Short mmCIF file of C-alpha atoms in Angstrom, two decimals:
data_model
loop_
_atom_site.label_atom_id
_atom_site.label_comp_id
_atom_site.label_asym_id
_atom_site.label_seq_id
_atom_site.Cartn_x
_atom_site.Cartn_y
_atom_site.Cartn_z
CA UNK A 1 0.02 30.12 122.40
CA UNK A 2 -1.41 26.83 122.66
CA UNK A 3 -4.39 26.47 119.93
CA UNK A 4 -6.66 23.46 119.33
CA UNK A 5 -8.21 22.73 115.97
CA UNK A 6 -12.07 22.56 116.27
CA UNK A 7 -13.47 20.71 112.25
CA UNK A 8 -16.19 21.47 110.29
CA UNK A 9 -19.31 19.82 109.87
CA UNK A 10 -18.43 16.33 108.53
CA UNK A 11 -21.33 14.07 106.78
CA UNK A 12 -18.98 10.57 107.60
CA UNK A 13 -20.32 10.22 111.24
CA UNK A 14 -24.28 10.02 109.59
CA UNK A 15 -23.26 7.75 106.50
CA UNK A 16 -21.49 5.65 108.70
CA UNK A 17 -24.45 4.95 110.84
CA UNK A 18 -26.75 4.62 107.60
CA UNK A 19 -24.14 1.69 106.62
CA UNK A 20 -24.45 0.46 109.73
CA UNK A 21 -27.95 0.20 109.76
CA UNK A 22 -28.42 -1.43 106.00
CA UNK A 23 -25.60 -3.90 107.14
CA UNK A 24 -27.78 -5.01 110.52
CA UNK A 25 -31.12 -5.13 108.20
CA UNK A 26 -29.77 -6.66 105.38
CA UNK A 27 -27.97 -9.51 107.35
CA UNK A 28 -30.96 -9.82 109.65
CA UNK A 29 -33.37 -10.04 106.14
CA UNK A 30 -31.38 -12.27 104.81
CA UNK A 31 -30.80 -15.01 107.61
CA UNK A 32 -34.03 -14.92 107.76
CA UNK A 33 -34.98 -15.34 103.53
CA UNK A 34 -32.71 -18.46 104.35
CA UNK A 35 -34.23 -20.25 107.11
CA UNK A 36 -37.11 -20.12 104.88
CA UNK A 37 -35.37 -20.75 101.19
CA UNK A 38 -36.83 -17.33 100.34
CA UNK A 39 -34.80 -15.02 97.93
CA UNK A 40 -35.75 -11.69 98.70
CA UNK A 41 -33.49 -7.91 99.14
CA UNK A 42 -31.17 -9.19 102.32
CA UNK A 43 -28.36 -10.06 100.18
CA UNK A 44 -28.59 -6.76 98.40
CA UNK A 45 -29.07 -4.64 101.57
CA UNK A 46 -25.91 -6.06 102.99
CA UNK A 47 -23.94 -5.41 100.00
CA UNK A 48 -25.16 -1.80 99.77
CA UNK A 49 -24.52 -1.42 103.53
CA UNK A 50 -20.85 -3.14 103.19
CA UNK A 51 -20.30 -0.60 99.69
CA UNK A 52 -21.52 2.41 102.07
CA UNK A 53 -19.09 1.71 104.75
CA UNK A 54 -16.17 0.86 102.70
CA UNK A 55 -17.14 4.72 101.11
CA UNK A 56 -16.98 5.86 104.57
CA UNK A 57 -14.31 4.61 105.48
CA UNK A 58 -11.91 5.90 103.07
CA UNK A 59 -13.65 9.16 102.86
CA UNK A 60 -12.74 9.65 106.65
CA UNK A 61 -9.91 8.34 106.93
CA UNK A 62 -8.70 10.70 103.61
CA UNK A 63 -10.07 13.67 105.56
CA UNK A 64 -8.62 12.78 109.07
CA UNK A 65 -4.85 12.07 107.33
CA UNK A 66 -5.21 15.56 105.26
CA UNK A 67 -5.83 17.36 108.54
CA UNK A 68 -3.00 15.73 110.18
CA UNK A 69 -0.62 16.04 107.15
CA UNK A 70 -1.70 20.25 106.99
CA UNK A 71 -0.34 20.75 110.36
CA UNK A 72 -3.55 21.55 111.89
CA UNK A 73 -3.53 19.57 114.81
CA UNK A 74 -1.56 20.54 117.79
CA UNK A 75 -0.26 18.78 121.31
CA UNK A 76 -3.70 18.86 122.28
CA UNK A 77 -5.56 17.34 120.06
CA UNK A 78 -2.65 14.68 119.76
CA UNK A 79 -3.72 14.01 123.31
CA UNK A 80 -7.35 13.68 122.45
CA UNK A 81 -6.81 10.99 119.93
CA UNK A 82 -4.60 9.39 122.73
CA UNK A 83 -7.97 9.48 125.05
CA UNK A 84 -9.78 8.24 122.47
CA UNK A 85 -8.31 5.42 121.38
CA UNK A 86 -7.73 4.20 124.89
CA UNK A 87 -11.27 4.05 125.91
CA UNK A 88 -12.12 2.72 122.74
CA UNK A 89 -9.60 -0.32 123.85
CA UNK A 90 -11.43 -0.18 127.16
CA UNK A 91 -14.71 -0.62 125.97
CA UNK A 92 -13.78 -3.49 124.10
CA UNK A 93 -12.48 -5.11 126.81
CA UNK A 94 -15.72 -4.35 128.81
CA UNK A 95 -16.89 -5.85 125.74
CA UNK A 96 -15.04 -9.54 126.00
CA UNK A 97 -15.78 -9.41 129.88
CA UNK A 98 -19.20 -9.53 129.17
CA UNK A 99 -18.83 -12.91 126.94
CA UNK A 100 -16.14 -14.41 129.23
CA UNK A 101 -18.44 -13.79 132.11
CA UNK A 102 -21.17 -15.78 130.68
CA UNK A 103 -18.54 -18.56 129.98
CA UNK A 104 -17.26 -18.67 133.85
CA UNK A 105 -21.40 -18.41 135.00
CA UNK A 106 -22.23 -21.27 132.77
CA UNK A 107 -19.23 -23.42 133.83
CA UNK A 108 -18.88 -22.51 137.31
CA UNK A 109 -22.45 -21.69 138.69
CA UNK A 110 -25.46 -22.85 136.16
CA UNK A 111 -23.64 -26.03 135.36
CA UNK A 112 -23.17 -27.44 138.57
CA UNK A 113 -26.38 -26.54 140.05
CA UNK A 114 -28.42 -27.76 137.32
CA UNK A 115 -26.15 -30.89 138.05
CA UNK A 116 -27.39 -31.43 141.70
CA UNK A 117 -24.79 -29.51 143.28
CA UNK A 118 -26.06 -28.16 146.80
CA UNK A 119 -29.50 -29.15 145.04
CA UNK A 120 -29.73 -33.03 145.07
CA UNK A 121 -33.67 -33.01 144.42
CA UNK A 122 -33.31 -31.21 141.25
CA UNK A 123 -31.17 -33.72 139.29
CA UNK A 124 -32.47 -34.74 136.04
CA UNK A 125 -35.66 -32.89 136.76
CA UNK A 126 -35.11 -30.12 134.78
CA UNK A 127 -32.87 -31.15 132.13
CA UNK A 128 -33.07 -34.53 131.28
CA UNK A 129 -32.12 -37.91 132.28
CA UNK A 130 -28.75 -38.69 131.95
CA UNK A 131 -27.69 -35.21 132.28
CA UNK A 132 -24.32 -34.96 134.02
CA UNK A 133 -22.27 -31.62 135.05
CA UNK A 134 -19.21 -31.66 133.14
CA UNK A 135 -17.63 -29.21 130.70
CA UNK A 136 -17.61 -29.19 127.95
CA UNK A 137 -21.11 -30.29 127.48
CA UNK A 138 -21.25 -32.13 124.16
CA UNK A 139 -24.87 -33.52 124.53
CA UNK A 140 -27.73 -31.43 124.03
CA UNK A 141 -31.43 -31.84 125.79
CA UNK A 142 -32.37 -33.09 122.60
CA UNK A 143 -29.93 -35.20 121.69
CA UNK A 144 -27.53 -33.66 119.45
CA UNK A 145 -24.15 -35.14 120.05
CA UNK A 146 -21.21 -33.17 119.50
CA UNK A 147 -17.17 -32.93 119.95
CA UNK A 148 -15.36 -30.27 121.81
CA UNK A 149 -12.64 -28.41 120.09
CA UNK A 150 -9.63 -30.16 120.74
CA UNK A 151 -6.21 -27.28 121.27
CA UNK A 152 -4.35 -28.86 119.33
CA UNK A 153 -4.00 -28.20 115.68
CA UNK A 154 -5.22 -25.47 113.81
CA UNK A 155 -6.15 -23.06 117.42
CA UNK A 156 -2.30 -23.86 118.65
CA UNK A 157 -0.61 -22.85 114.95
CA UNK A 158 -2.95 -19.93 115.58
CA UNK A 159 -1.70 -18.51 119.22
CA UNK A 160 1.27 -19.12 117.33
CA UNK A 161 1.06 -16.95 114.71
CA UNK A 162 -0.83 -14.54 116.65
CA UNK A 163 1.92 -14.23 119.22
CA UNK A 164 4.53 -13.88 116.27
CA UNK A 165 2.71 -11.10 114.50
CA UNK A 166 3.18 -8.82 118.04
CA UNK A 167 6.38 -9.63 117.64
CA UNK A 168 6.61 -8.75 114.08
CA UNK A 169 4.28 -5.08 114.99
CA UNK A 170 7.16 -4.97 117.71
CA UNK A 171 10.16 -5.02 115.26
CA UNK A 172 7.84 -2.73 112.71
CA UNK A 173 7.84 0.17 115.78
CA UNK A 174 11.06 0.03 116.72
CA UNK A 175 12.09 0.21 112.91
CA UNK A 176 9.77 3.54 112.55
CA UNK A 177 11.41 4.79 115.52
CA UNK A 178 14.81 4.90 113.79
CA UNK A 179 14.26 5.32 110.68
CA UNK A 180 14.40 2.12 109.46
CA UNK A 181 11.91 2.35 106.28
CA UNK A 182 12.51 -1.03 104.18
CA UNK A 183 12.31 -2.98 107.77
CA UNK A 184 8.88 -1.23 108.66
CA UNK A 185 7.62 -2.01 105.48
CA UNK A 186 8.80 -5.55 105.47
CA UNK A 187 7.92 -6.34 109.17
CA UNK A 188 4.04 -4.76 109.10
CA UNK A 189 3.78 -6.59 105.88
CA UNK A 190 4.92 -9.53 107.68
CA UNK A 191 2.42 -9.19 110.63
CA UNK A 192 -0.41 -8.36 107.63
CA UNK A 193 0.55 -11.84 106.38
CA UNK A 194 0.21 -13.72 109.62
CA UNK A 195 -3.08 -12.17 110.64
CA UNK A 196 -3.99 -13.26 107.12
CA UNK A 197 -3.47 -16.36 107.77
CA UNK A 198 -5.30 -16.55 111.21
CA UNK A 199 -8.31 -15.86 109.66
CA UNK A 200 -7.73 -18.04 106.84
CA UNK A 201 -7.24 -21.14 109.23
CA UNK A 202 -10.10 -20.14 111.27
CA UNK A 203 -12.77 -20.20 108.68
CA UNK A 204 -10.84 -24.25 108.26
CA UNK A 205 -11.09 -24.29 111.78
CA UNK A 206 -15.00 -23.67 111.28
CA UNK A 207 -15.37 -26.04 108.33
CA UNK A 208 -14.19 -28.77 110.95
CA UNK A 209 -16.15 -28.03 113.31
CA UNK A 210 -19.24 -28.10 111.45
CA UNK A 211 -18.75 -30.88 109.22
CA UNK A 212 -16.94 -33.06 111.53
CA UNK A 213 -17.44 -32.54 115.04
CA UNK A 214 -21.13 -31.55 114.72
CA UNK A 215 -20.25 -28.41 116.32
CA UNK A 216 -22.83 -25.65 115.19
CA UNK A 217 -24.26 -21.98 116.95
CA UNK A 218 -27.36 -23.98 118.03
CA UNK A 219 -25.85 -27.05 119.28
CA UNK A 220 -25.86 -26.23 123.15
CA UNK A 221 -24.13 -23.69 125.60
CA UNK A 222 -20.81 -24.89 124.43
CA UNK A 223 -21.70 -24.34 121.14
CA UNK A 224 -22.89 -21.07 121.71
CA UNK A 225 -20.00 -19.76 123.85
CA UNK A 226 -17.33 -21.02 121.32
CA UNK A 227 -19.02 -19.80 118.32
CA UNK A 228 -19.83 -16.14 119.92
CA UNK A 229 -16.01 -16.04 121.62
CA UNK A 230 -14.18 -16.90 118.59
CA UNK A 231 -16.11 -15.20 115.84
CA UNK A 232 -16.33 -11.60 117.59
CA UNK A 233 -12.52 -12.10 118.32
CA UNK A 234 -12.36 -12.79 114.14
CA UNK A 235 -14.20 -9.82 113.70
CA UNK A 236 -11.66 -8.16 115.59
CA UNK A 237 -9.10 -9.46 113.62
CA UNK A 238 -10.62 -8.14 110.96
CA UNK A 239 -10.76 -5.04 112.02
CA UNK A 240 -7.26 -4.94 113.14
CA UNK A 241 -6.05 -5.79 109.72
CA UNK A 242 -7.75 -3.49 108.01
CA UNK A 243 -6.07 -0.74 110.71
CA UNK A 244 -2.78 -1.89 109.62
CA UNK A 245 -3.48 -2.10 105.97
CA UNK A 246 -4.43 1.27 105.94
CA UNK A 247 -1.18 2.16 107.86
CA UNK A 248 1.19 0.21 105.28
CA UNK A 249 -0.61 1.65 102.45
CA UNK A 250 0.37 5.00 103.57
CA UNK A 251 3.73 4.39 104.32
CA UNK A 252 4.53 2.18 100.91
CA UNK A 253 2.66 4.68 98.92
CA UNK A 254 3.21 8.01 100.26
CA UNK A 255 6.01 7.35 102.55
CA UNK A 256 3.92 8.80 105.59
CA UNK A 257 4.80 9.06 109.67
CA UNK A 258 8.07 9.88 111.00
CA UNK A 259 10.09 8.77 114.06
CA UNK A 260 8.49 12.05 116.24
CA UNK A 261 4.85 11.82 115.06
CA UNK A 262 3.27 8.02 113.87
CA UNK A 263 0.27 8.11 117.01
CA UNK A 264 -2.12 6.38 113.62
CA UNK A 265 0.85 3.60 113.67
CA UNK A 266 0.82 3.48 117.40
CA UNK A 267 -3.39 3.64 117.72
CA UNK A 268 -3.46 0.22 115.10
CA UNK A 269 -0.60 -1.49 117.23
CA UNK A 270 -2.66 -0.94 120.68
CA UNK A 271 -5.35 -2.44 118.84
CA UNK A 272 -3.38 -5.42 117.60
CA UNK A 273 -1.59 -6.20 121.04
CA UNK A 274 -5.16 -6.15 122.70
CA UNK A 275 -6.73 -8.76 120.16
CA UNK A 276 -3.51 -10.96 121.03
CA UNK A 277 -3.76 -10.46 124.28
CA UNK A 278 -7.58 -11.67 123.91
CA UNK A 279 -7.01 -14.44 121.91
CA UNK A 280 -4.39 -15.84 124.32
CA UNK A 281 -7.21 -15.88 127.22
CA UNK A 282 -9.69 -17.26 124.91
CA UNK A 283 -7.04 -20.44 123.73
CA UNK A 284 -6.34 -20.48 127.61
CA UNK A 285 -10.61 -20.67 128.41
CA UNK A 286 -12.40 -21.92 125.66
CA UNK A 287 -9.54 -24.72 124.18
CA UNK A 288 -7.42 -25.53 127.31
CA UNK A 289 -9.65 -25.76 130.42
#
């Protein structure tokens, strides 16, 4: 008889969103206590917002694992978690169309009309002088001069090391799937360590920018696109580590999943292989062309 596990009432889903909303008022409070060199209750918002979610977090995921570990969910609700992650995925790739889209309009469409393209009489008219249509556009209307990212460097040793850690989650699955216990734990440790130190060089990568190619948020559309392209896809990172964390955690310290049933390995792997797979159009859009 086929059965499918309905929960109780949980309170995570309304203490999430409360840490949600402290995190987007705090951060909003205090970006703006800065741009006026006010000290006010931003910084303290955010932190109780981040606390509250780190709470939630653990307090779900502790509940989720216990009902999985009981043996209360069966074939169909395995399914349902299937369905759900996968549109999750989906939506965040609806989610990176929408900034990539902006990218290709502002390259291939505002750029060369506001250049003179197909519009001769407009040139210079509504920009400014010695505007010219070519990407990447290091010159602001009002004169900020900046550098473009070059791909070299610090974003190539980072598609490397992004590549290598799907390799890495590669060699970690297959190891689950036979049984292989020190190798999973050594290989997702490994791919832990490389996303690591992704993040690590792209706050460098940042530094640079900032300090010595003049590249800021407000310093243009190329600014803008590279700074809103790279840091969601950090955030992503971010996220995906902390997925995988909490999957080595469980199998270092309570030896959890088996060959037959890992879907919470699987779920963080999807994840990771889609942030690669991101990051390898955004060296290939944003850095190469």
């Amino acid at each position: 008889m086929n059965r499918y596990y309905v929960p109780a009432q949980s309170p995570w889903p309304i203490v999430g969103a409360i840490a949600l909303f402290l995190l987007a008022l705090g951060a909003g409070t205090l970006v703006n206590e800065l741009a006026h060199q006010q000290s006010g209750m931003g910084r303290y918002l955010l932190l109780a917002g981040a606390l509250l979610l780190l709470l939630m977090l653990v307090g779900w995921f502790r509940h989720i694992i216990g009902e999985s570990l009981g043996g209360l969910y069966s074939g169909q609700m395995d399914r349902s978690f299937r369905q759900g992650m996968s549109w999750f995925i989906f939506s965040e790739i609806m989610f990176f169309l929408a900034f990539f889209g902006a990218l290709f309009y502002a390259r291939l469409i505002a750029m060369p009309w506001l250049g003179g393209e197909g519009h001769h009489v407009l040139t210079g008219q509504l920009l400014w002088p010695d505007f010219t249509a070519h990407w990447p556009m290091t010159k602001t209307p009002g004169g900020t001069q900046t550098q473009a990212m070059p791909w070299q460097g610090l974003p190539l040793i980072n598609t490397l090391l992004l590549l290598t850690s799907s390799v890495t989650l590669q060699f970690a699955h297959q190891a689950l799937e036979r049984g292989q216990r020190l190798r999973l734990k050594i290989m997702l440790l490994l791919t832990l360590l490389l996303g690591t130190g992704f993040l690590i060089l792209q706050g460098v990568e940042y530094l640079h920018a900032y300090r010595e190619l003049g590249l800021r948020l407000d310093t243009g559309i190329y600014g803008n696109t590279f700074f809103m392209l790279t840091g969601f896809h950090g955030l992503h990172v971010t996220l995906g580590a902390i997925m995988l964390t909490v999957i080595w955690l469980r199998i270092v310290l309570r030896d959890h999943f088996t060959p037959e049933h890992h879907f919470g390995f699987q779920a963080a792997a999807w994840y990771w292989h889609f942030v690669d797979v991101v990051w390898l159009c955004l060296f290939t859009f944003v850095y190469l062309l």
